[in-house]
Coordinates of N, CA, C and O in Angstrom, one line a residue:
D1 N 0.8 -1.2 0.3 CA 0.2 0.3 0.4 C 0.9 1.3 -0.2 O 1.7 1.1 0.7
L2 N 0.6 2.2 -0.5 CA 1.6 3.3 -0.9 C 0.7 4.4 0.6 O 1.7 5.3 0.7
F3 N -0.4 4.2 1.0 CA -0.5 5.1 1.8 C -1.4 4.6 3.0 O -2.1 4.0 2.6
I4 N -1.1 4.8 4.3 CA -1.4 4.1 5.4 C -2.2 5.6 6.1 O -2.2 6.7 6.3
F5 N -3.6 5.2 5.7 CA -4.7 5.9 6.6 C -4.5 6.0 8.3 O -5.0 4.8 8.7
V6 N -4.4 6.7 8.9 CA -4.8 7.7 10.7 C -6.2 7.4 10.9 O -5.8 8.4 10.3
T7 N -6.7 6.3 11.5 CA -8.0 6.9 11.4 C -7.9 7.2 12.7 O -8.7 7.9 13.1
Y8 N -7.6 6.8 13.8 CA -7.1 7.2 15.0 C -5.9 7.8 15.8 O -5.1 7.1 14.9
M9 N -5.6 8.7 16.6 CA -4.2 8.9 16.7 C -3.8 8.1 17.6 O -4.4 7.7 18.7
S10 N -2.6 8.0 18.0 CA -1.8 6.9 19.0 C -2.0 8.3 20.3 O -1.9 9.2 20.1
K11 N -1.8 7.2 21.2 CA -1.9 8.2 22.6 C -0.6 8.7 22.6 O -0.3 9.8 23.8
C12 N 0.4 8.3 22.1 CA 2.0 9.1 22.2 C 1.7 9.9 21.6 O 2.4 11.2 21.1
S13 N 0.8 11.1 20.7 CA 0.8 11.9 19.9 C 0.3 13.3 20.8 O 1.0 12.7 21.9
N14 N 0.7 14.3 20.0 CA 0.6 15.7 21.0 C -0.4 15.8 21.6 O -0.7 17.1 22.3
L15 N -1.9 15.0 21.7 CA -3.0 15.5 22.0 C -3.1 14.6 23.6 O -2.2 13.5 23.7
S16 N -4.0 15.5 24.0 CA -3.9 14.8 25.7 C -4.5 14.3 25.7 O -5.5 13.4 24.5
A17 N -4.5 12.5 26.4 CA -5.5 11.2 27.0 C -6.6 12.1 26.8 O -7.6 11.1 26.3
D18 N -7.0 12.7 27.5 CA -8.6 13.3 27.6 C -9.1 13.4 26.0 O -9.9 13.1 25.9
T19 N -8.4 14.2 25.1 CA -9.2 14.7 24.4 C -9.2 13.5 22.9 O -10.1 13.4 22.5
L20 N -8.3 12.0 23.7 CA -8.2 10.8 22.6 C -9.6 10.2 23.3 O -9.9 9.5 22.1
I21 N -9.2 10.0 24.5 CA -10.6 9.2 24.9 C -11.7 9.8 24.6 O -13.1 9.1 24.4
G22 N -11.9 10.8 24.4 CA -13.4 12.2 23.8 C -13.8 11.5 22.1 O -14.3 11.4 22.1
V23 N -12.7 11.4 21.3 CA -12.8 10.8 20.3 C -13.3 9.3 20.0 O -14.0 9.3 19.2
F24 N -12.5 8.2 21.1 CA -12.8 7.3 21.3 C -14.5 7.3 21.3 O -16.0 7.0 20.8
G25 N -15.1 8.6 22.5 CA -16.8 8.9 23.1 C -17.7 9.0 21.9 O -18.7 8.8 21.4
S26 N -17.0 10.2 20.8 CA -17.9 10.4 20.0 C -17.6 10.0 18.9 O -19.3 9.7 18.6
Q27 N -16.7 8.7 18.6 CA -17.2 7.4 17.5 C -18.6 7.1 18.2 O -18.9 6.2 17.3
L28 N -18.2 6.6 19.3 CA -19.4 5.7 19.8 C -21.1 6.1 20.0 O -21.9 5.2 20.0
I29 N -21.1 7.2 19.9 CA -22.6 8.5 20.2 C -22.8 8.3 18.6 O -24.2 8.3 18.3
R30 N -21.7 8.0 17.5 CA -22.2 8.6 16.1 C -22.3 6.9 15.6 O -23.3 6.9 15.0
F31 N -21.7 6.1 16.1 CA -21.6 4.5 15.8 C -23.7 4.2 16.2 O -24.1 3.9 16.3
F32 N -23.5 4.8 17.7 CA -25.2 4.7 18.5 C -26.1 5.0 17.6 O -27.2 4.3 17.1
R33 N -26.0 6.7 17.0 CA -26.9 7.2 16.0 C -27.1 6.9 14.8 O -28.7 6.7 14.5
I34 N -26.2 5.9 14.7 CA -26.4 5.6 12.7 C -26.9 3.9 12.8 O -27.2 3.8 11.6
C35 N -26.5 3.7 13.8 CA -26.7 1.4 13.6 C -28.1 1.5 13.8 O -28.6 2.3 14.7
N36 N -29.0 1.0 13.0 CA -30.2 0.3 13.3 C -30.4 -1.0 14.5 O -31.6 -1.4 14.5
N37 N -28.8 -1.7 14.4 CA -29.3 -2.9 15.0 C -28.0 -3.1 16.0 O -27.0 -2.9 15.7
L38 N -28.0 -4.2 16.7 CA -27.0 -4.5 17.7 C -25.9 -5.1 17.6 O -24.6 -4.4 17.7
D39 N -26.2 -5.7 16.3 CA -25.2 -6.4 15.5 C -24.2 -6.2 15.0 O -22.9 -5.4 14.5
N40 N -24.8 -4.5 14.2 CA -24.1 -3.6 13.2 C -23.4 -2.8 14.3 O -22.5 -2.6 13.9
F41 N -24.4 -2.7 15.3 CA -23.6 -1.7 16.2 C -22.1 -2.5 17.3 O -21.2 -1.9 17.3
K42 N -22.2 -3.8 17.2 CA -21.2 -4.3 18.2 C -20.4 -4.6 17.0 O -18.4 -4.5 18.1
S43 N -20.2 -4.3 15.7 CA -19.2 -4.8 14.8 C -18.5 -3.6 14.8 O -17.9 -3.7 14.8
R44 N -19.2 -2.6 14.7 CA -18.3 -0.9 14.4 C -17.2 -0.9 15.6 O -16.4 -0.6 15.5
I45 N -18.1 -1.4 17.0 CA -17.4 -0.5 17.9 C -16.3 -2.0 18.1 O -15.0 -1.4 18.9
N46 N -16.4 -3.1 17.7 CA -15.3 -4.3 18.2 C -14.3 -4.1 17.5 O -13.3 -3.7 17.7
I47 N -14.1 -3.4 16.2 CA -13.4 -2.7 15.3 C -12.3 -1.3 16.2 O -11.5 -1.7 16.4
M48 N -13.4 -0.7 16.1 CA -12.9 1.0 17.1 C -11.9 0.3 18.2 O -11.1 0.4 18.5
L49 N -13.0 -0.5 18.9 CA -11.6 -1.2 20.1 C -10.2 -1.6 20.1 O -9.3 -1.2 20.6
G50 N -10.6 -2.5 18.7 CA -9.8 -2.9 18.7 C -7.9 -2.5 18.1 O -7.5 -2.3 18.7
V51 N -8.6 -1.2 17.2 CA -7.8 -0.2 17.1 C -7.4 0.3 18.2 O -6.1 0.6 18.6
F52 N -8.2 0.9 19.2 CA -7.6 1.5 20.6 C -7.2 1.0 20.8 O -5.6 1.1 21.7
I53 N -7.2 -0.6 20.9 CA -6.2 -1.4 22.4 C -5.1 -1.4 21.5 O -3.5 -1.2 22.0
K54 N -5.2 -1.7 20.2 CA -3.6 -1.5 19.5 C -2.7 -0.4 19.6 O -1.6 -0.6 19.2
L55 N -3.2 0.7 19.3 CA -2.8 1.9 19.9 C -2.2 2.3 21.1 O -1.5 3.1 21.4
G56 N -2.7 1.2 22.2 CA -2.2 1.4 23.6 C -2.8 1.9 24.5 O -2.3 2.2 25.5
F57 N -4.5 2.2 24.0 CA -5.1 2.5 25.2 C -5.2 1.8 26.3 O -5.9 0.3 26.0
N58 N -5.7 1.8 27.3 CA -6.4 0.8 28.2 C -7.5 0.6 28.3 O -8.7 1.7 28.2
R59 N -8.3 -1.1 28.1 CA -9.2 -1.6 28.0 C -10.2 -0.9 29.1 O -11.5 -0.5 28.8
N60 N -9.8 -0.6 30.2 CA -10.5 -0.8 31.5 C -11.2 1.0 31.3 O -12.1 1.2 31.3
I61 N -10.3 1.9 31.0 CA -10.1 3.4 30.9 C -11.2 3.7 29.8 O -12.7 4.2 29.4
L62 N -11.0 2.7 28.5 CA -12.3 2.7 27.0 C -13.9 2.6 27.6 O -14.7 2.4 27.5
W63 N -13.6 1.2 28.7 CA -15.0 0.6 29.3 C -15.6 1.5 30.0 O -16.8 2.2 30.3
R64 N -15.2 3.0 31.2 CA -15.3 3.9 31.7 C -16.5 4.6 30.9 O -17.3 4.9 30.9
K65 N -15.2 5.2 29.6 CA -16.1 5.3 29.1 C -17.3 5.6 28.5 O -18.5 6.0 28.1
Y66 N -17.3 4.3 27.7 CA -18.8 3.3 27.2 C -19.8 3.7 28.2 O -21.0 3.7 27.9
R67 N -19.8 3.1 29.2 CA -20.2 3.0 30.6 C -21.2 4.7 31.0 O -22.3 4.4 30.8
H68 N -20.4 5.1 30.9 CA -20.5 6.8 31.0 C -21.6 7.4 30.1 O -23.0 7.7 30.1
L69 N -21.5 6.4 28.6 CA -22.1 7.5 27.8 C -23.3 6.4 27.4 O -24.1 6.9 26.6
A70 N -23.1 5.9 27.9 CA -24.6 4.3 27.6 C -25.9 4.6 28.4 O -26.6 5.0 28.4
Q71 N -25.1 5.5 29.8 CA -26.3 5.5 30.5 C -26.6 7.1 30.2 O -28.2 7.4 30.5
K72 N -25.6 7.8 29.6 CA -26.0 9.5 29.2 C -26.9 9.5 27.9 O -28.0 10.3 28.4
Y73 N -26.6 8.2 27.2 CA -27.3 9.0 25.7 C -28.4 7.5 26.0 O -29.0 7.2 24.8
N74 N -28.6 6.4 26.8 CA -29.7 5.7 27.2 C -29.3 4.9 25.7 O -30.7 4.5 24.9
F75 N -28.2 3.8 25.7 CA -28.2 3.4 24.9 C -28.8 2.3 24.9 O -29.2 1.4 23.8
T76 N -29.4 1.3 26.5 CA -31.0 0.2 26.2 C -31.8 0.9 26.1 O -32.6 0.1 25.8
G77 N -32.2 2.5 25.8 CA -33.3 2.4 24.9 C -33.7 1.7 23.4 O -34.5 1.7 23.3
K78 N -32.2 1.8 23.0 CA -32.6 1.8 21.5 C -32.3 0.4 21.5 O -32.9 -1.1 20.6
F79 N -31.1 -0.5 22.0 CA -30.8 -1.3 21.7 C -31.0 -2.4 23.6 O -30.1 -2.0 24.2
S80 N -32.2 -3.3 23.5 CA -32.4 -3.6 24.5 C -31.3 -4.6 25.7 O -31.2 -4.7 27.0
D81 N -31.0 -5.4 25.3 CA -29.8 -6.0 25.6 C -28.7 -5.9 25.2 O -28.0 -6.5 23.8
L82 N -28.1 -5.2 25.7 CA -26.1 -5.1 25.7 C -25.2 -5.8 26.1 O -24.4 -5.6 26.1
R83 N -25.6 -6.7 26.7 CA -24.7 -7.7 27.4 C -23.4 -8.2 26.7 O -22.4 -8.5 27.1
E84 N -23.9 -8.5 25.6 CA -22.9 -9.0 24.4 C -21.7 -8.0 24.4 O -20.5 -8.1 24.1
L85 N -22.4 -6.7 23.7 CA -21.4 -5.7 23.4 C -20.7 -5.5 24.6 O -19.2 -4.8 24.8
E86 N -21.0 -5.3 26.3 CA -20.0 -5.2 27.1 C -19.0 -5.8 27.3 O -18.1 -5.8 27.7
C87 N -19.2 -7.2 27.3 CA -18.6 -7.9 26.8 C -17.2 -8.1 26.3 O -15.9 -8.3 27.1
L88 N -17.1 -7.1 25.3 CA -15.8 -7.0 24.4 C -15.3 -6.0 25.5 O -14.2 -6.2 24.7
F89 N -15.6 -5.4 26.4 CA -14.9 -4.3 26.9 C -13.8 -5.2 27.8 O -13.0 -4.8 28.6
K90 N -14.7 -6.6 28.2 CA -13.9 -7.2 29.5 C -13.4 -7.9 29.4 O -12.6 -8.7 29.9
E91 N -12.8 -8.3 28.3 CA -12.2 -9.6 27.3 C -10.6 -9.4 27.9 O -10.7 -8.2 27.7
S92 N -10.1 -10.4 28.5 CA -9.0 -9.6 28.6 C -8.1 -9.7 27.6 O -8.1 -10.9 26.7
S93 N -6.5 -8.6 27.3 CA -5.9 -9.4 25.7 C -4.3 -9.0 26.4 O -4.3 -8.3 27.1
S94 N -3.8 -9.9 25.8 CA -2.0 -9.7 25.9 C -1.8 -8.0 25.6 O -0.2 -8.0 25.7
S95 N -2.1 -7.3 25.0 CA -1.6 -6.3 24.0 C -2.7 -5.2 24.8 O -2.0 -3.9 25.0
D96 N -3.1 -5.6 26.2 CA -3.5 -4.3 26.7 C -2.3 -3.8 27.3 O -1.6 -4.8 28.1
T97 N -2.2 -2.4 27.7 CA -1.3 -1.6 28.6 C -2.1 -1.1 29.7 O -3.0 -0.8 29.5
P98 N -1.5 -0.9 31.1 CA -1.6 -0.4 32.5 C -2.2 1.3 32.0 O -2.7 1.7 32.7
N99 N -2.0 1.7 31.2 CA -1.9 3.3 31.2 C -2.6 3.7 29.5 O -3.3 3.4 29.3
T100 N -3.3 5.3 30.1 CA -4.2 5.4 29.2 C -4.9 4.3 28.5 O -5.7 4.8 27.8

């Protein structure tokens, strides 16, 4: 490939950790608004979560951001059973890092 598309910034960029976690949150809200079914929503979040984990973000911090936004935007009002989705955040991975 000639070009590498940078979809999300690494936690080592010059942006603050709060800003980068905010990008994750903004995408969660965007996916929530555009997805019409739980499978589609779960698939998009799973892909994005994998990218953020690979960039060095801590799964627990991303989980807290998800939980906060799920309550604030009433994700269960649109998708009644989010237990499958919550499992994505709780799976442990050897690529998880302890910071940010």
